[in-house]
């Protein structure tokens, strides 16, 4: 019994648009799951459903055995689900330290304890020398890292990272990958949404592919990139020629 | 070294508070001083919900009115001490804050600000038509023997001054400890990004409500003080929309979300209104309003973040 998250036949509609259509999967404790798919596939919507920013129209979500499908974001966080946002949502007027403290306060009521914990986490994320900087003065890449840091400060068991590697250069992607592995070592289970394939393919234990609101494939990174449906979703029918190129670039 | 400066500045400020009446001996300056601290305290109350938690309230005068009327009604009709009335007012204001805040804080955006205007007006209309509370005529408080117990003083304004300074220091302390506590961090997080805040486990509705209750309680105490100080209250002097707006202007001038912002705002704003009213108001052309509207515009253009920043380290670029 090491199933941490069970997603059962969930459907989320926006008016007539089915952003998530009958999606099911299971996440085991300690895994890194990659969630990929073309633009508009419904990845962020799926995150919002798991984090209860949206409540699903159909289906159920279980976290550690309890049904969270109609829960709220704050209750989910208290249960142990942390998340970041695709479009950064740091507390801009607050310092780096204060941003992380907001997360730390969840399990440490006293400001002194929250501060100590936030400093430890800041060090892990390379913010030790930027504690007193306003979050708005950081680069976007740093702000994304800060979002991960403050989510980690809530002691999550499951962390949902939405495109934290987008817009990073090769070196930064490498650092980001190392950071994800460090989080895994801390016992955190992760679901990553990424377009940056080289980042995700090397570390994901399993990859789930969405297209047009539906789950079209699931499996090891190697299986998934050789899957016909996936190639079709990414490149369309006419681009079979590109297939070899695509596969080699990832490996 | 760096941390000592604010402490020294505060001690100096504190000494000024105590010795001001020795400098200003005539009634009018003393009246102005009392109004300064009355408004500074209301500003602190408003700052908690509007400045820290970022939920703009245009209805805080309703709490002022509830505070004033609670103690006045209890004293006039039941002979109950205004000090007890003050506590009753605090409880009723907190209740009103919950009744208004609970449904509004479910919604994001400007619904709260709009709702507070409506609530402020509803409360005022209710009091205008409530005969037991004197309706539009208002309530004259009975003249009792002057004593701290009766909360009435007739020969000098000095006791009122020291009472409002105590209330002011209490509010300042509440705000100071709030700022340093988890609540203060949470309020600011909610102001900065509500979605980010709830993703970190903050029940934003609950904390907005806490901020609103704190704000209501502080404002309500001011209302009771005002009733005992003027000894005559009526709806338009205690719960007018204009008063709600003045409170919010004071904080905006002084510095939004800064501990001493409302104090600075009141020190500038209140003497200005009192003086323009005395020297220009009698001409009946609203010159007083025009002058202070001008000054507010100048400040808004020159320093949109409020004047308090002028003294803080970040404004001097040393961070
Ligand atoms: N709040 C919303 N209201 C209406 N439609 C929405 C909403 N959020 C998402 N959608 C729609 O749902 C679909 C899935 O969007 P989603 O953001 O989940 O895609 P995504 O896979 O994260 O894409 P990207 O890679 O561009 O981030 C899109 O067609 C989008 O326009
Ligand atoms: Mg997305």
mmCIF file of C-alpha atoms in Angstrom, chain B residues 69-291:
data_model
loop_
_atom_site.group_PDB
_atom_site.id
_atom_site.type_symbol
_atom_site.label_atom_id
_atom_site.label_comp_id
_atom_site.label_asym_id
_atom_site.label_seq_id
_atom_site.Cartn_x
_atom_site.Cartn_y
_atom_site.Cartn_z
ATOM 1 C CA UNK B 69 -24.222 54.435 20.248
ATOM 2 C CA UNK B 70 -23.696 51.292 22.337
ATOM 3 C CA UNK B 71 -22.197 53.165 25.259
ATOM 4 C CA UNK B 72 -24.492 56.191 24.828
ATOM 5 C CA UNK B 73 -27.711 54.136 24.758
ATOM 6 C CA UNK B 74 -26.648 52.016 27.694
ATOM 7 C CA UNK B 75 -25.785 55.139 29.697
ATOM 8 C CA UNK B 76 -28.877 57.163 28.817
ATOM 9 C CA UNK B 77 -31.492 54.437 29.033
ATOM 10 C CA UNK B 78 -30.025 52.033 31.554
ATOM 11 C CA UNK B 79 -27.493 54.063 33.515
ATOM 12 C CA UNK B 80 -24.710 51.637 32.662
ATOM 13 C CA UNK B 81 -21.121 52.917 32.872
ATOM 14 C CA UNK B 82 -19.599 53.951 29.526
ATOM 15 C CA UNK B 83 -16.632 51.725 30.281
ATOM 16 C CA UNK B 84 -18.970 48.740 30.247
ATOM 17 C CA UNK B 85 -20.660 50.297 27.218
ATOM 18 C CA UNK B 86 -17.288 50.384 25.505
ATOM 19 C CA UNK B 87 -16.937 46.626 25.931
ATOM 20 C CA UNK B 88 -20.481 46.034 24.705
ATOM 21 C CA UNK B 89 -19.724 48.219 21.677
ATOM 22 C CA UNK B 90 -16.590 46.200 20.990
ATOM 23 C CA UNK B 91 -18.564 42.956 21.055
ATOM 24 C CA UNK B 92 -21.320 44.315 18.824
ATOM 25 C CA UNK B 93 -18.802 45.737 16.350
ATOM 26 C CA UNK B 94 -16.972 42.416 16.217
ATOM 27 C CA UNK B 95 -20.304 40.739 15.556
ATOM 28 C CA UNK B 96 -21.103 43.215 12.792
ATOM 29 C CA UNK B 97 -17.666 42.576 11.270
ATOM 30 C CA UNK B 98 -18.388 38.854 11.181
ATOM 31 C CA UNK B 99 -21.855 39.356 9.690
ATOM 32 C CA UNK B 100 -20.452 41.573 6.930
ATOM 33 C CA UNK B 101 -17.145 39.777 6.427
ATOM 34 C CA UNK B 102 -18.272 36.165 6.426
ATOM 35 C CA UNK B 103 -20.269 36.311 3.204
ATOM 36 C CA UNK B 104 -18.074 38.943 1.514
ATOM 37 C CA UNK B 105 -14.711 37.299 2.069
ATOM 38 C CA UNK B 106 -15.835 34.290 0.083
ATOM 39 C CA UNK B 107 -15.554 36.475 -2.974
ATOM 40 C CA UNK B 108 -12.344 37.944 -4.275
ATOM 41 C CA UNK B 109 -11.873 41.347 -5.806
ATOM 42 C CA UNK B 110 -13.748 44.504 -5.018
ATOM 43 C CA UNK B 111 -16.964 43.018 -3.658
ATOM 44 C CA UNK B 112 -15.852 43.659 -0.131
ATOM 45 C CA UNK B 113 -15.160 47.348 -0.725
ATOM 46 C CA UNK B 114 -18.563 47.812 -2.343
ATOM 47 C CA UNK B 115 -20.344 45.826 0.351
ATOM 48 C CA UNK B 116 -18.786 47.960 3.092
ATOM 49 C CA UNK B 117 -20.179 51.135 1.504
ATOM 50 C CA UNK B 118 -23.625 49.559 1.481
ATOM 51 C CA UNK B 119 -23.356 48.316 5.055
ATOM 52 C CA UNK B 120 -22.147 51.693 6.282
ATOM 53 C CA UNK B 121 -25.123 53.406 4.668
ATOM 54 C CA UNK B 122 -27.598 50.784 5.917
ATOM 55 C CA UNK B 123 -26.376 51.157 9.490
ATOM 56 C CA UNK B 124 -26.654 54.933 9.226
ATOM 57 C CA UNK B 125 -30.180 54.835 7.796
ATOM 58 C CA UNK B 126 -31.198 52.387 10.502
ATOM 59 C CA UNK B 127 -29.991 54.758 13.222
ATOM 60 C CA UNK B 128 -31.582 57.763 11.503
ATOM 61 C CA UNK B 129 -34.952 56.051 11.852
ATOM 62 C CA UNK B 130 -34.537 54.358 15.191
ATOM 63 C CA UNK B 131 -36.488 56.450 17.704
ATOM 64 C CA UNK B 132 -35.122 54.673 20.750
ATOM 65 C CA UNK B 133 -31.658 55.818 19.667
ATOM 66 C CA UNK B 134 -32.807 59.400 19.120
ATOM 67 C CA UNK B 135 -33.289 59.004 15.377
ATOM 68 C CA UNK B 136 -31.944 61.972 13.400
ATOM 69 C CA UNK B 137 -31.748 64.221 16.464
ATOM 70 C CA UNK B 138 -29.219 61.978 18.126
ATOM 71 C CA UNK B 139 -28.437 61.495 21.773
ATOM 72 C CA UNK B 140 -27.390 64.057 24.367
ATOM 73 C CA UNK B 141 -25.402 62.328 27.036
ATOM 74 C CA UNK B 142 -26.278 63.265 30.628
ATOM 75 C CA UNK B 143 -23.856 65.574 32.376
ATOM 76 C CA UNK B 144 -22.522 63.653 35.332
ATOM 77 C CA UNK B 145 -20.031 64.474 38.027
ATOM 78 C CA UNK B 146 -16.620 64.495 36.444
ATOM 79 C CA UNK B 147 -14.531 61.439 37.210
ATOM 80 C CA UNK B 148 -12.653 58.689 35.457
ATOM 81 C CA UNK B 149 -15.368 56.274 36.555
ATOM 82 C CA UNK B 150 -18.045 58.341 34.793
ATOM 83 C CA UNK B 151 -15.745 58.954 31.798
ATOM 84 C CA UNK B 152 -16.686 62.656 31.867
ATOM 85 C CA UNK B 153 -14.565 65.723 32.485
ATOM 86 C CA UNK B 154 -15.812 69.281 32.251
ATOM 87 C CA UNK B 155 -13.182 71.653 33.585
ATOM 88 C CA UNK B 156 -10.292 70.566 31.383
ATOM 89 C CA UNK B 157 -9.645 68.521 28.266
ATOM 90 C CA UNK B 158 -6.475 67.128 29.792
ATOM 91 C CA UNK B 159 -7.972 63.849 31.099
ATOM 92 C CA UNK B 160 -9.525 63.175 27.718
ATOM 93 C CA UNK B 161 -6.152 63.710 26.151
ATOM 94 C CA UNK B 162 -4.466 61.167 28.363
ATOM 95 C CA UNK B 163 -7.279 58.668 27.860
ATOM 96 C CA UNK B 164 -7.076 58.876 24.079
ATOM 97 C CA UNK B 165 -3.283 58.607 24.249
ATOM 98 C CA UNK B 166 -3.707 55.399 26.250
ATOM 99 C CA UNK B 167 -6.198 54.045 23.718
ATOM 100 C CA UNK B 168 -3.836 55.069 20.933
ATOM 101 C CA UNK B 169 -0.871 53.314 22.551
ATOM 102 C CA UNK B 170 -3.007 50.224 23.064
ATOM 103 C CA UNK B 171 -3.961 50.164 19.382
ATOM 104 C CA UNK B 172 -0.345 50.770 18.393
ATOM 105 C CA UNK B 173 0.751 47.844 20.564
ATOM 106 C CA UNK B 174 -1.939 45.582 19.083
ATOM 107 C CA UNK B 175 -0.778 46.505 15.593
ATOM 108 C CA UNK B 176 2.887 46.075 16.497
ATOM 109 C CA UNK B 177 2.416 42.580 17.879
ATOM 110 C CA UNK B 178 0.089 41.687 15.028
ATOM 111 C CA UNK B 179 2.762 42.759 12.549
ATOM 112 C CA UNK B 180 5.392 40.578 14.189
ATOM 113 C CA UNK B 181 3.157 37.549 14.529
ATOM 114 C CA UNK B 182 2.013 34.876 12.120
ATOM 115 C CA UNK B 183 -1.181 36.841 11.546
ATOM 116 C CA UNK B 184 0.760 39.821 10.240
ATOM 117 C CA UNK B 185 2.703 37.693 7.769
ATOM 118 C CA UNK B 186 -0.474 35.965 6.654
ATOM 119 C CA UNK B 187 -2.315 39.272 6.176
ATOM 120 C CA UNK B 188 0.444 40.565 3.939
ATOM 121 C CA UNK B 189 0.602 37.307 1.995
ATOM 122 C CA UNK B 190 -3.160 37.496 1.390
ATOM 123 C CA UNK B 191 -2.810 41.075 0.195
ATOM 124 C CA UNK B 192 0.050 40.155 -2.141
ATOM 125 C CA UNK B 193 -1.472 37.074 -3.720
ATOM 126 C CA UNK B 194 -4.556 35.312 -2.396
ATOM 127 C CA UNK B 195 -4.097 32.244 -4.605
ATOM 128 C CA UNK B 196 -0.476 31.889 -3.582
ATOM 129 C CA UNK B 197 -1.545 32.236 0.044
ATOM 130 C CA UNK B 198 -4.141 29.481 -0.046
ATOM 131 C CA UNK B 199 -1.735 27.193 -1.893
ATOM 132 C CA UNK B 200 0.404 27.410 1.263
ATOM 133 C CA UNK B 201 -2.389 26.305 3.548
ATOM 134 C CA UNK B 202 -3.737 29.687 4.606
ATOM 135 C CA UNK B 203 -7.489 29.838 5.093
ATOM 136 C CA UNK B 204 -7.754 33.293 3.605
ATOM 137 C CA UNK B 205 -11.373 33.803 4.515
ATOM 138 C CA UNK B 206 -10.621 33.162 8.174
ATOM 139 C CA UNK B 207 -7.642 35.494 8.306
ATOM 140 C CA UNK B 208 -9.422 38.296 6.470
ATOM 141 C CA UNK B 209 -12.148 37.954 9.065
ATOM 142 C CA UNK B 210 -9.599 38.160 11.887
ATOM 143 C CA UNK B 211 -8.185 41.348 10.371
ATOM 144 C CA UNK B 212 -11.644 42.831 9.985
ATOM 145 C CA UNK B 213 -12.575 42.006 13.587
ATOM 146 C CA UNK B 214 -9.378 43.612 14.907
ATOM 147 C CA UNK B 215 -10.120 46.665 12.808
ATOM 148 C CA UNK B 216 -13.724 46.828 14.040
ATOM 149 C CA UNK B 217 -12.738 46.509 17.690
ATOM 150 C CA UNK B 218 -10.198 49.325 17.583
ATOM 151 C CA UNK B 219 -12.574 51.614 15.668
ATOM 152 C CA UNK B 220 -15.429 50.871 18.051
ATOM 153 C CA UNK B 221 -13.379 51.915 21.087
ATOM 154 C CA UNK B 222 -12.764 55.234 19.328
ATOM 155 C CA UNK B 223 -16.523 55.653 18.909
ATOM 156 C CA UNK B 224 -17.203 55.312 22.616
ATOM 157 C CA UNK B 225 -14.425 57.763 23.375
ATOM 158 C CA UNK B 226 -15.892 60.258 20.937
ATOM 159 C CA UNK B 227 -19.369 59.991 22.502
ATOM 160 C CA UNK B 228 -17.961 60.663 25.960
ATOM 161 C CA UNK B 229 -15.774 63.478 24.720
ATOM 162 C CA UNK B 230 -18.353 65.449 22.693
ATOM 163 C CA UNK B 231 -21.304 64.282 24.869
ATOM 164 C CA UNK B 232 -23.586 64.580 21.896
ATOM 165 C CA UNK B 233 -23.822 62.100 19.023
ATOM 166 C CA UNK B 234 -25.989 61.833 15.964
ATOM 167 C CA UNK B 235 -25.783 59.552 12.935
ATOM 168 C CA UNK B 236 -24.073 61.962 10.578
ATOM 169 C CA UNK B 237 -21.345 62.826 13.084
ATOM 170 C CA UNK B 238 -20.549 59.219 13.915
ATOM 171 C CA UNK B 239 -21.195 57.002 10.902
ATOM 172 C CA UNK B 240 -21.076 59.115 7.779
ATOM 173 C CA UNK B 241 -19.455 57.716 4.639
ATOM 174 C CA UNK B 242 -17.234 60.815 4.609
ATOM 175 C CA UNK B 243 -15.722 59.715 7.888
ATOM 176 C CA UNK B 244 -14.925 56.270 6.491
ATOM 177 C CA UNK B 245 -13.214 57.930 3.569
ATOM 178 C CA UNK B 246 -11.262 60.323 5.801
ATOM 179 C CA UNK B 247 -9.919 57.392 7.807
ATOM 180 C CA UNK B 248 -8.748 55.739 4.658
ATOM 181 C CA UNK B 249 -7.193 58.949 3.320
ATOM 182 C CA UNK B 250 -5.228 59.365 6.546
ATOM 183 C CA UNK B 251 -3.648 55.961 6.121
ATOM 184 C CA UNK B 252 -2.985 56.518 2.435
ATOM 185 C CA UNK B 253 -1.235 59.816 3.173
ATOM 186 C CA UNK B 254 0.806 58.363 5.999
ATOM 187 C CA UNK B 255 1.741 55.018 4.511
ATOM 188 C CA UNK B 256 -0.318 51.952 3.784
ATOM 189 C CA UNK B 257 0.596 48.886 5.806
ATOM 190 C CA UNK B 258 3.153 50.741 7.920
ATOM 191 C CA UNK B 259 2.890 50.756 11.702
ATOM 192 C CA UNK B 260 3.364 54.514 12.034
ATOM 193 C CA UNK B 261 1.706 55.417 8.747
ATOM 194 C CA UNK B 262 -1.668 56.322 10.305
ATOM 195 C CA UNK B 263 0.027 58.412 13.009
ATOM 196 C CA UNK B 264 1.870 60.479 10.463
ATOM 197 C CA UNK B 265 -1.253 60.758 8.347
ATOM 198 C CA UNK B 266 -3.312 61.981 11.297
ATOM 199 C CA UNK B 267 -0.655 64.485 12.374
ATOM 200 C CA UNK B 268 -0.814 66.048 8.921
ATOM 201 C CA UNK B 269 -4.459 65.583 8.078
ATOM 202 C CA UNK B 270 -6.319 66.419 11.283
ATOM 203 C CA UNK B 271 -4.775 69.846 12.062
ATOM 204 C CA UNK B 272 -5.225 70.664 8.410
ATOM 205 C CA UNK B 273 -8.941 69.897 8.485
ATOM 206 C CA UNK B 274 -9.446 71.562 11.839
ATOM 207 C CA UNK B 275 -7.555 74.701 10.831
ATOM 208 C CA UNK B 276 -9.082 75.021 7.387
ATOM 209 C CA UNK B 277 -12.475 74.482 8.964
ATOM 210 C CA UNK B 278 -11.891 77.185 11.568
ATOM 211 C CA UNK B 279 -10.302 79.777 9.306
ATOM 212 C CA UNK B 280 -11.941 79.035 5.973
ATOM 213 C CA UNK B 281 -15.019 76.968 6.740
ATOM 214 C CA UNK B 282 -17.082 79.898 7.989
ATOM 215 C CA UNK B 283 -17.048 81.482 4.541
ATOM 216 C CA UNK B 284 -19.373 78.696 3.550
ATOM 217 C CA UNK B 285 -17.806 78.054 0.189
ATOM 218 C CA UNK B 286 -16.161 74.794 1.080
ATOM 219 C CA UNK B 287 -12.674 76.361 0.861
ATOM 220 C CA UNK B 288 -11.539 73.948 3.563
ATOM 221 C CA UNK B 289 -12.398 70.966 1.368
ATOM 222 C CA UNK B 290 -10.702 72.492 -1.653
ATOM 223 C CA UNK B 291 -7.473 73.179 0.235
#
